[in-house]
Short mmCIF file of C-alpha atoms and ligand atoms in Angstrom, two decimals:
data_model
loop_
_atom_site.label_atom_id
_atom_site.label_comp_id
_atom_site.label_asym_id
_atom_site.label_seq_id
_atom_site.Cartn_x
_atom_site.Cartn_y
_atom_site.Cartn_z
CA UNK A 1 135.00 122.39 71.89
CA UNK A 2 135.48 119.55 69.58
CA UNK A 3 135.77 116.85 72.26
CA UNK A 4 132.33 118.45 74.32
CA UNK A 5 129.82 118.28 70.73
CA UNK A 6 131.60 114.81 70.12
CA UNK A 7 130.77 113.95 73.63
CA UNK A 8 126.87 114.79 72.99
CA UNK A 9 126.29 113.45 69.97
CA UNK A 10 127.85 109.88 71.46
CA UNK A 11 124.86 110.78 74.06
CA UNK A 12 122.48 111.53 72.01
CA UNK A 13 123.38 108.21 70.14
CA UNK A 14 122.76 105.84 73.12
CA UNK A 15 119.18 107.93 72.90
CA UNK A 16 119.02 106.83 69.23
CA UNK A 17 119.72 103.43 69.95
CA UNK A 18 116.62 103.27 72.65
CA UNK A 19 114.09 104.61 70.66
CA UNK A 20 113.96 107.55 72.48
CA UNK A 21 114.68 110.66 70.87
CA UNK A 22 113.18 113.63 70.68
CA UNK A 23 112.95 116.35 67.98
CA UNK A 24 110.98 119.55 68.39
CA UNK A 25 108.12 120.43 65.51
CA UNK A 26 107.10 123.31 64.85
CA UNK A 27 103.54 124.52 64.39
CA UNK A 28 102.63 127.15 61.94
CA UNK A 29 99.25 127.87 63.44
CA UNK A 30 97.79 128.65 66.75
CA UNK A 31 96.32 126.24 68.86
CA UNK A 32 93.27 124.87 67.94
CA UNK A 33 91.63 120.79 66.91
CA UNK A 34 93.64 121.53 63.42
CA UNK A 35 96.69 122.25 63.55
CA UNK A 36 99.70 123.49 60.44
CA UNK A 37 103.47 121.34 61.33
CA UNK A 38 105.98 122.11 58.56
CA UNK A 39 103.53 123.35 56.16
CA UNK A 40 101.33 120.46 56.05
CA UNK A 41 97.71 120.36 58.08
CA UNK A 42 96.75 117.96 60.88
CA UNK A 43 94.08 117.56 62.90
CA UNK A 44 95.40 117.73 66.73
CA UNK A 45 94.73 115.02 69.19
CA UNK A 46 97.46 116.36 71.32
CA UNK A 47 96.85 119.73 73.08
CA UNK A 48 96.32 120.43 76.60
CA UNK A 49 94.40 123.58 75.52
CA UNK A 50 90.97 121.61 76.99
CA UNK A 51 88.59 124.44 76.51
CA UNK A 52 89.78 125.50 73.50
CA UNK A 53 91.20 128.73 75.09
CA UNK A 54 94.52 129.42 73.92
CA UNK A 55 93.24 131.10 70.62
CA UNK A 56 89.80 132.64 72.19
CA UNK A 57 89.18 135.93 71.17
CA UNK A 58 88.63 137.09 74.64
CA UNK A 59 91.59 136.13 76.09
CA UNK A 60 93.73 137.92 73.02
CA UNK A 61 91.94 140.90 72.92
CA UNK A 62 92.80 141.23 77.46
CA UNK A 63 96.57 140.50 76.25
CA UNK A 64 96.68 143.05 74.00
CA UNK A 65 94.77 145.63 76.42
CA UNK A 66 97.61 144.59 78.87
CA UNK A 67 100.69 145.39 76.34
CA UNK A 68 98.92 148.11 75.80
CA UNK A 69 98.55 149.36 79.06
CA UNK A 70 101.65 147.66 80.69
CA UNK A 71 104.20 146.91 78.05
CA UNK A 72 105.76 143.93 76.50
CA UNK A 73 108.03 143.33 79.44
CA UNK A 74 107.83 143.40 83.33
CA UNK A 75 111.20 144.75 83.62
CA UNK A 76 111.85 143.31 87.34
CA UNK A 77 111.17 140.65 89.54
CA UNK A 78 108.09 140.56 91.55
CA UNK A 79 109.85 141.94 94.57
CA UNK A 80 111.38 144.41 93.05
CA UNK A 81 109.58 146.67 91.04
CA UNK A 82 107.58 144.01 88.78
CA UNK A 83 105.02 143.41 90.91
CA UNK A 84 102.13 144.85 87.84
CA UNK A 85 98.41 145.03 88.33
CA UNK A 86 97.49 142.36 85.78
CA UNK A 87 99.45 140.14 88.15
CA UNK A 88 97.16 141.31 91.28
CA UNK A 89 93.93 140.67 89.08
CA UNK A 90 95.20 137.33 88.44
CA UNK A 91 95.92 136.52 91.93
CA UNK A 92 92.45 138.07 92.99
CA UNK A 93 90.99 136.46 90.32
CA UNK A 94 92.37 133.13 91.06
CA UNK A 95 91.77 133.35 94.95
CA UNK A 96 88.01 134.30 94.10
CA UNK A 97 87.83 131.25 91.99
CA UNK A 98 89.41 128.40 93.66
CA UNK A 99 87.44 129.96 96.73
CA UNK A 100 91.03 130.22 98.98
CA UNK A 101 91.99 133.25 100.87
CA UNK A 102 94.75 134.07 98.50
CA UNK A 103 96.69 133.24 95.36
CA UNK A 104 99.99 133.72 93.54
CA UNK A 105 101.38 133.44 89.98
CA UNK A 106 104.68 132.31 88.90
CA UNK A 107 105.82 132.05 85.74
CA UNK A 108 105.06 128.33 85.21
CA UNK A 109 103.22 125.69 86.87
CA UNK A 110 106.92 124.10 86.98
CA UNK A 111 108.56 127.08 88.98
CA UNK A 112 105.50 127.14 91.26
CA UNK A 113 105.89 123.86 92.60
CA UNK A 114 109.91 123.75 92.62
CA UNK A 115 109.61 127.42 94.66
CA UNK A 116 106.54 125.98 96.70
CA UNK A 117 108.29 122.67 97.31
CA UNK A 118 112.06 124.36 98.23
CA UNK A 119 110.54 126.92 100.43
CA UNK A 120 108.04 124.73 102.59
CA UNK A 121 110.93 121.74 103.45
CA UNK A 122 113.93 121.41 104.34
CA UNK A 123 116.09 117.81 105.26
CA UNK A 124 114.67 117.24 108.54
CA UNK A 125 111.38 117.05 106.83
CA UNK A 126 109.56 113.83 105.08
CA UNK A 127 107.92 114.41 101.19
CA UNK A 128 105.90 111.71 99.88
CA UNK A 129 104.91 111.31 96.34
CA UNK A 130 102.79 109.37 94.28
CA UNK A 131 104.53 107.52 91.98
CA UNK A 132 102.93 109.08 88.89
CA UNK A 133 103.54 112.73 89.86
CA UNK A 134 104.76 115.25 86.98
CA UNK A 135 108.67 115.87 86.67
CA UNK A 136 108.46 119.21 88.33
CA UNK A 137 107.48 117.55 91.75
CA UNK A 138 109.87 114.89 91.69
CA UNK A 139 112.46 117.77 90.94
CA UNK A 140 111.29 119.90 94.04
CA UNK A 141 111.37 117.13 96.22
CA UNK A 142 115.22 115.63 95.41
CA UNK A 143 116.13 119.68 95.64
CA UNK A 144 114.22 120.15 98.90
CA UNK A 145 116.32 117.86 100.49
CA UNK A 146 113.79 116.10 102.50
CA UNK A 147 113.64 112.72 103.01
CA UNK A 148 111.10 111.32 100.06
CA UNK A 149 109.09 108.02 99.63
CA UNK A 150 106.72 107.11 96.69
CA UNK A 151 103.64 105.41 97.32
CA UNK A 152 102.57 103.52 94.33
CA UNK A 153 100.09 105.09 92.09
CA UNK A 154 97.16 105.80 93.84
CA UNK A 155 97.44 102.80 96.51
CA UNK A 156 96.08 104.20 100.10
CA UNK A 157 97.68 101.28 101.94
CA UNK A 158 101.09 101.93 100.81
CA UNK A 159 100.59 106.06 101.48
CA UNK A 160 99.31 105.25 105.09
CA UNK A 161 102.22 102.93 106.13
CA UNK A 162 104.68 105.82 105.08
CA UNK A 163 102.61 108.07 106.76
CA UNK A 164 102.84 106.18 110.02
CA UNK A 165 106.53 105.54 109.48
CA UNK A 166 106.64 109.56 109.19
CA UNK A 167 105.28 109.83 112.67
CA UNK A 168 106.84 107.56 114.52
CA UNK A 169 110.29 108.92 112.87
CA UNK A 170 109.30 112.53 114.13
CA UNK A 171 108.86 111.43 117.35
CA UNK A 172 112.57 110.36 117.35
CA UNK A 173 113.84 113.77 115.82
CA UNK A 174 114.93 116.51 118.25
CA UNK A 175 115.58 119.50 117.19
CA UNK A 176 114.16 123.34 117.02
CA UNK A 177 111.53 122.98 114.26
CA UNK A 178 108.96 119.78 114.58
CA UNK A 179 109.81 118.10 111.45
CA UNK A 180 107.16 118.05 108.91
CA UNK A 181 105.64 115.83 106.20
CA UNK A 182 104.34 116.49 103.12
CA UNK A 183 101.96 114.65 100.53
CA UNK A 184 101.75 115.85 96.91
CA UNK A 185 99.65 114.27 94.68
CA UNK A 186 98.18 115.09 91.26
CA UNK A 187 94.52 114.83 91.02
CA UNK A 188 93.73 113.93 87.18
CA UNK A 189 97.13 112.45 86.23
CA UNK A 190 98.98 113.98 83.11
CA UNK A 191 99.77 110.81 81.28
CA UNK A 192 97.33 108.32 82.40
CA UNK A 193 94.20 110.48 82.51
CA UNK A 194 93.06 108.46 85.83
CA UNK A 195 92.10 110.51 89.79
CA UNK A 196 93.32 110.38 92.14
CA UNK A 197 90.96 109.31 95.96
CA UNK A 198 91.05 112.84 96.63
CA UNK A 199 88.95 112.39 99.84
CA UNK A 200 90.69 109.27 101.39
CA UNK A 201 93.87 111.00 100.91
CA UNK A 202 92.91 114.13 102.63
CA UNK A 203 91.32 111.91 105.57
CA UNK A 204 94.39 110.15 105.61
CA UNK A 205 96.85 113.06 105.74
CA UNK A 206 94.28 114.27 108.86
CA UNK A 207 94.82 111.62 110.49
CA UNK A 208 98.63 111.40 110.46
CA UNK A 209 99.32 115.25 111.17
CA UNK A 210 100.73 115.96 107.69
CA UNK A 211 100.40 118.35 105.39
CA UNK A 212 98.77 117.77 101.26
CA UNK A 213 99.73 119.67 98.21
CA UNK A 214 97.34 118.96 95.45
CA UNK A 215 98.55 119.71 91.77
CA UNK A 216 95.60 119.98 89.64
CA UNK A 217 97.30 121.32 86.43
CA UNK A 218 94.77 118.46 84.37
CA UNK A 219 91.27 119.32 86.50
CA UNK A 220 91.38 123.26 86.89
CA UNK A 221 88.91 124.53 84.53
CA UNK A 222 87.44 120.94 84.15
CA UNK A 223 85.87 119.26 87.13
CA UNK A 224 83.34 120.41 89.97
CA UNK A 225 80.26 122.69 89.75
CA UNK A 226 81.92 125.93 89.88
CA UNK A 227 85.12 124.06 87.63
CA UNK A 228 87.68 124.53 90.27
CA UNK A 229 89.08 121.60 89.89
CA UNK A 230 88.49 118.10 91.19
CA UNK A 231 89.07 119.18 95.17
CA UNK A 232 85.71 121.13 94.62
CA UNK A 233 84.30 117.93 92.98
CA UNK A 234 85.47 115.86 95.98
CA UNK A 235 84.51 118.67 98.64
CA UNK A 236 87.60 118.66 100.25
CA UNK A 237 88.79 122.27 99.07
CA UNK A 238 89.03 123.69 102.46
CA UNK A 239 90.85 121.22 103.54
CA UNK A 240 94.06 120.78 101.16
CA UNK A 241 96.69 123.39 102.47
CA UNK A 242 98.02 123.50 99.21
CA UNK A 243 96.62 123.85 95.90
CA UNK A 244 98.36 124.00 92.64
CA UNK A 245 97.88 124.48 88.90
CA UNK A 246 99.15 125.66 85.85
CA UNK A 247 97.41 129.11 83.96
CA UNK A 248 98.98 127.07 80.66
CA UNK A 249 96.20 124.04 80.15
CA UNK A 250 92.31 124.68 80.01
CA UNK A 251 92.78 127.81 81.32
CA UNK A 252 94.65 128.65 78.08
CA UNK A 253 97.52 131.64 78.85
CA UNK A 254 100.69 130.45 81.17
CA UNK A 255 101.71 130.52 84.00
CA UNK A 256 101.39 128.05 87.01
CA UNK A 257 99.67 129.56 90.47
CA UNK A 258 99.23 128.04 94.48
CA UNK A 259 96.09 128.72 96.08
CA UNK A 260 95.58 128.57 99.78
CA UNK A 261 95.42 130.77 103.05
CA UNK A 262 97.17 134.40 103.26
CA UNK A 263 99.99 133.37 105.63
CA UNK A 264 100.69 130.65 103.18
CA UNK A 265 100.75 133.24 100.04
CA UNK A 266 103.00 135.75 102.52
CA UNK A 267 105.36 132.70 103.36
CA UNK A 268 105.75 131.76 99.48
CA UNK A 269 106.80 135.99 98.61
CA UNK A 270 109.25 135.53 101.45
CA UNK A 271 110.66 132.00 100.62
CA UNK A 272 109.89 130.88 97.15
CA UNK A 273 113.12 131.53 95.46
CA UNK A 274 111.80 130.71 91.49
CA UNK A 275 109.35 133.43 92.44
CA UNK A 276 111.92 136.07 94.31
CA UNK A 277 114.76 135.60 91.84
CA UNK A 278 113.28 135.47 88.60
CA UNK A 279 111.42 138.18 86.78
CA UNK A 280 107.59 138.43 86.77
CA UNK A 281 105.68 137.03 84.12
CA UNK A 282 104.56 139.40 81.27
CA UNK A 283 101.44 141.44 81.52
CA UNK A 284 99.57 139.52 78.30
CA UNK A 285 100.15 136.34 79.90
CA UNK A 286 98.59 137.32 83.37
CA UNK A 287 95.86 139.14 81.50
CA UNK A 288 95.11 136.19 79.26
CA UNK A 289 95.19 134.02 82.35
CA UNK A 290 92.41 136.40 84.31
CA UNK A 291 90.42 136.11 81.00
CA UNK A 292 90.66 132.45 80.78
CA UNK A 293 89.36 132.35 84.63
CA UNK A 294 87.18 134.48 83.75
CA UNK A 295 85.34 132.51 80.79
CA UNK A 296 85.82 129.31 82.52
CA UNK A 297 83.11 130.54 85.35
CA UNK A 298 80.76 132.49 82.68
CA UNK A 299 77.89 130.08 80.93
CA UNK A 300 80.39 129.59 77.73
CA UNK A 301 82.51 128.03 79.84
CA UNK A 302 80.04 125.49 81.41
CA UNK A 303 79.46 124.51 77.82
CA UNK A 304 82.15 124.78 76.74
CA UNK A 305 83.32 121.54 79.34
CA UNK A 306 80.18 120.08 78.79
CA UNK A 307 80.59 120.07 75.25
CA UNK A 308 83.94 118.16 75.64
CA UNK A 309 82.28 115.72 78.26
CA UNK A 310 79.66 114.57 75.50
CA UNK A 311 82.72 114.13 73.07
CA UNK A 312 84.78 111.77 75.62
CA UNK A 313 81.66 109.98 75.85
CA UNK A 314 81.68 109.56 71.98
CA UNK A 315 85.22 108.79 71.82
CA UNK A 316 85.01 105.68 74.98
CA UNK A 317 81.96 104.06 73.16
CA UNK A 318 83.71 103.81 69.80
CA UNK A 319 87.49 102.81 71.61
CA UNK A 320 85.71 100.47 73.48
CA UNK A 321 83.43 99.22 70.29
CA UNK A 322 87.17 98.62 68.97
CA UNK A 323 88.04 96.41 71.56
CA UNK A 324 89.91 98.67 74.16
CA UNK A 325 88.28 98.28 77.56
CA UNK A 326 87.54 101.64 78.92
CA UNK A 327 84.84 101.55 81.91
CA UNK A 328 84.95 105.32 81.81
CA UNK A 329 86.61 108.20 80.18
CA UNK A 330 87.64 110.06 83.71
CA UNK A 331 89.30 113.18 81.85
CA UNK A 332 90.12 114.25 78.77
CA UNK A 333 93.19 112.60 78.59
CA UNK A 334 92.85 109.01 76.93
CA UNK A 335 96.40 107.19 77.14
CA UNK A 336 96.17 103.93 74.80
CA UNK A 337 98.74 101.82 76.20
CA UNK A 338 101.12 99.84 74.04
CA UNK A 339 104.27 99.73 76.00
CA UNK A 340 107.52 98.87 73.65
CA UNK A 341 108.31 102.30 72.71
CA UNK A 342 108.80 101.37 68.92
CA UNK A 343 105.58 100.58 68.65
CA UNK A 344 104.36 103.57 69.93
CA UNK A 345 106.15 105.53 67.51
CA UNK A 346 105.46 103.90 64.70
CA UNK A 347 102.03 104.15 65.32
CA UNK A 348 102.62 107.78 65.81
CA UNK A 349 103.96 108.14 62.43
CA UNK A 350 101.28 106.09 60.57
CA UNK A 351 99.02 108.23 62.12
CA UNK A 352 100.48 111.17 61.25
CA UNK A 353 100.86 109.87 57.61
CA UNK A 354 97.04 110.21 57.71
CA UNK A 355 96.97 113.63 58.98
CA UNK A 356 96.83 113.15 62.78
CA UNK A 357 98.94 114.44 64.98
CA UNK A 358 98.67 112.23 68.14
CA UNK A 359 101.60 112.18 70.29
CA UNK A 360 103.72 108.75 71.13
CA UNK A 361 104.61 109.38 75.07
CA UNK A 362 107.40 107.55 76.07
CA UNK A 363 110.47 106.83 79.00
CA UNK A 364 111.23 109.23 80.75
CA UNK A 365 108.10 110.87 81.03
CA UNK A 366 105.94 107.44 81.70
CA UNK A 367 108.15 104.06 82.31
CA UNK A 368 110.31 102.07 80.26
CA UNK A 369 107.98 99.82 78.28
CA UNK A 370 104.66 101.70 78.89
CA UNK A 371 104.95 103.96 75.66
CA UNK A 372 101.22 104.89 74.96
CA UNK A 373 100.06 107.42 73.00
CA UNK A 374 98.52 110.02 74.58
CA UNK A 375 95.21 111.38 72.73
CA UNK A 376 93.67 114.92 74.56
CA UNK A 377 90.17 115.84 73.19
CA UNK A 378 89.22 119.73 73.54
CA UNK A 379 86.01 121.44 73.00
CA UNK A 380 86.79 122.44 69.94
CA UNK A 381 86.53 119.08 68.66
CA UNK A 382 83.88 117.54 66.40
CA UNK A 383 82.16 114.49 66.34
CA UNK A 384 83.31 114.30 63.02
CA UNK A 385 86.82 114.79 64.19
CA UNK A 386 86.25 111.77 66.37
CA UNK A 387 85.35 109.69 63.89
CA UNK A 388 88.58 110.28 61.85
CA UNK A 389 90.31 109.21 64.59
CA UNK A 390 88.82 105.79 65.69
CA UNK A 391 88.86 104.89 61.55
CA UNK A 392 92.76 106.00 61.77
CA UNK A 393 93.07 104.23 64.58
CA UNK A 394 91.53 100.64 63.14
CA UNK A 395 93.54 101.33 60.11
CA UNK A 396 96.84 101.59 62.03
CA UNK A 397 96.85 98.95 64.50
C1 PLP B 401 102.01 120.83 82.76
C2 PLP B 401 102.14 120.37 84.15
C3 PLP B 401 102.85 121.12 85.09
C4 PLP B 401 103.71 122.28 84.73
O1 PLP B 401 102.98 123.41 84.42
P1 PLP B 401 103.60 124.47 83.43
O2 PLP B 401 102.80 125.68 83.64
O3 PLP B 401 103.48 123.88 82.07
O4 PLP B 401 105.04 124.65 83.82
C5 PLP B 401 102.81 120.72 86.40
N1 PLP B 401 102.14 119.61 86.79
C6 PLP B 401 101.47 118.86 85.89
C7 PLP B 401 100.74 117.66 86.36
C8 PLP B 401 101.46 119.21 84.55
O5 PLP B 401 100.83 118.44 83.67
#
């Protein structure tokens, strides 16, 4: 025992030594633009909670109908005898929304795209990834075991010569299944806030034979006229096989869902093994989640995003009036780039010695020497709020 903790903390030393540790905080409060760490109260430049969801009366009030009705627990996995009906309102719920045949929850965004991944490929098969794409893809596709390339952040040029390497490859391969390929990109990118060319990648993917996963964890809720995401933004819905989110970001419960046609759905309940061997989510969390989808389509919601739009707007003019060089505020993610991780931190902290709680994001979830921090505006934000933040801002750089 002795030798194993001395072992770790020799580890956890080397991630001393590079700047790069990480200690959990915990908040007092529930999610909202203010926020109580430790006791002390800070306004929040740092939640995913877009809409301003999380804490929304509607969404508590169909969690606790659900415990009500359905328990605490699930008691089983989906298969066996967990399968609830909050989890079949989701799913309907979801399908009706994202306009797809059919839907299914898991119990994270993560688990739905490791389960998605793992069930669709096997080694035989070709994954390729942008370079940006969240941890929980790059995960799937070393566990997949399929052969996987990165294309460099959004560049089309690099995507279609590994797409053409892809076919030529297959046509080499014998065997009984016709090796596939699959493209996964994000469409509003978790760290960087940028889009991906949703359209040229789906005409590209058409033209090679291969197959696109889209994970839209940052756009559902946000982007498009109906606010299914950016695919229903870029018109090219029908055309994605598979679509993927998280229930945990505007849409403010938790869970993570794929969208696409029934055989698809059928396949993933026969295949997906972080949705066959793990127990279903809880009935609040599905409940909030059907809420959440709920409000996002009703007239609240479409004020609710354009109330956040007008505050990005607010928020580029006065980073830009402060000599940052935005040419547009794509999301509501606004990464400000300083790239030696100390500096990012200690930024961080000066920040948060003025009562803002804006996150320093550093290796390994963006790349060595591109710390940034990452500042998320919600609807629930003020104007006011905005301009305690660009003052904090001048004051700490
Ligand atoms: C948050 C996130 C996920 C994971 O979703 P969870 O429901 O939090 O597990 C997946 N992809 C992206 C791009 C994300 O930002």
């Amino acid at each position: 025992m002795k030798d194993f903790n001395d072992e770790l903390r020799c580890r956890l030393d080397q991630i001393r030594d590079q700047g790069l540790y990480r200690e959990l905080r915990q908040v007092d409060s529930p999610q909202s633009p203010r926020i109580e760490l430790n006791g002390k109260p800070f306004l929040n430049f740092s939640s995913n909670d877009y809409l301003g969801l999380a804490n929304h009366p509607d969404l508590k009030a169909a969690a606790i109908k659900a415990i009500e009705k359905f328990g605490a627990g699930s008691g089983a996995s989906r298969l066996i005898c967990g399968s609830l009906t909050p989890h079949f309102e989701l799913e309907a719920a979801l399908a009706a929304f994202k306009g797809t045949e059919s839907a299914l929850s898991f119990s994270s965004g993560y688990a739905a795209a490791v389960g998605t991944i793992c069930a669709l490929l096997g080694k035989d098969d070709v994954i390729i990834l942008d370079k940006l794409v969240h941890a929980c893809i790059v995960d799937a596709a070393r566990l997949c075991g399929a052969k996987l390339r990165v294309f460099a952040h959004n560049d089309l040029n690099e995507l279609e010569e590994i797409l053409r390497w892809a076919n030529e490859r297959i046509s080499v391969v014998s065997g009984t299944q016709r090796p596939r390929t699959l493209v996964v990109t994000e469409s509003v990118f978790s760290m960087d806030g940028d889009l991906a060319p949703l359209r040229e990648i789906v005409e590209l993917k058409e033209r090679y034979g291969a197959w696109l996963m889209v994970d839209e964890a940052h756009a559902t809720g946000l982007f498009g006229p109906n606010r299914r995401g950016l695919a229903e933004e870029a018109m090219v819905s029908d055309r994605i096989e598979i679509q993927m989110g998280t229930l945990g970001k505007a849409l403010g419960a938790s869970g993570g869902y794929i969208c696409g046609s029934k055989v698809l759905i059928d396949y993933l309940v026969n295949r997906a093994r972080s949705f066959i061997f793990s127990t279903a989510p809880v009935p609040a969390a599905s409940a909030a989640a059907t809420a959440g989808i709920q409000l996002v389509q009703s007239s609240e919601g479409a004020e609710r995003s354009a109330r956040l739009r007008q505050l990005l707007g607010r928020l580029m003019e006065g980073l830009n009036k402060a000599g940052w060089n935005f040419e547009a505020l794509s999301s509501s993610i606004v990464p400000l780039i300083f790239g030696e991780e100390v500096k990012a931190v200690s930024l961080a902290t000066k920040l948060r010695e003025q009562g803002l709680f804006v996150p320093a994001i550093r290796y390994p979830t963006v790349a060595r020497g591109s710390a940034r921090l990452r500042v998320t505006l919600t609807a629930g934000h003020t104007t006011e709020d905005i301009a305690q933040l660009l003052k904090a801002l001048a004051f700490s750089i």
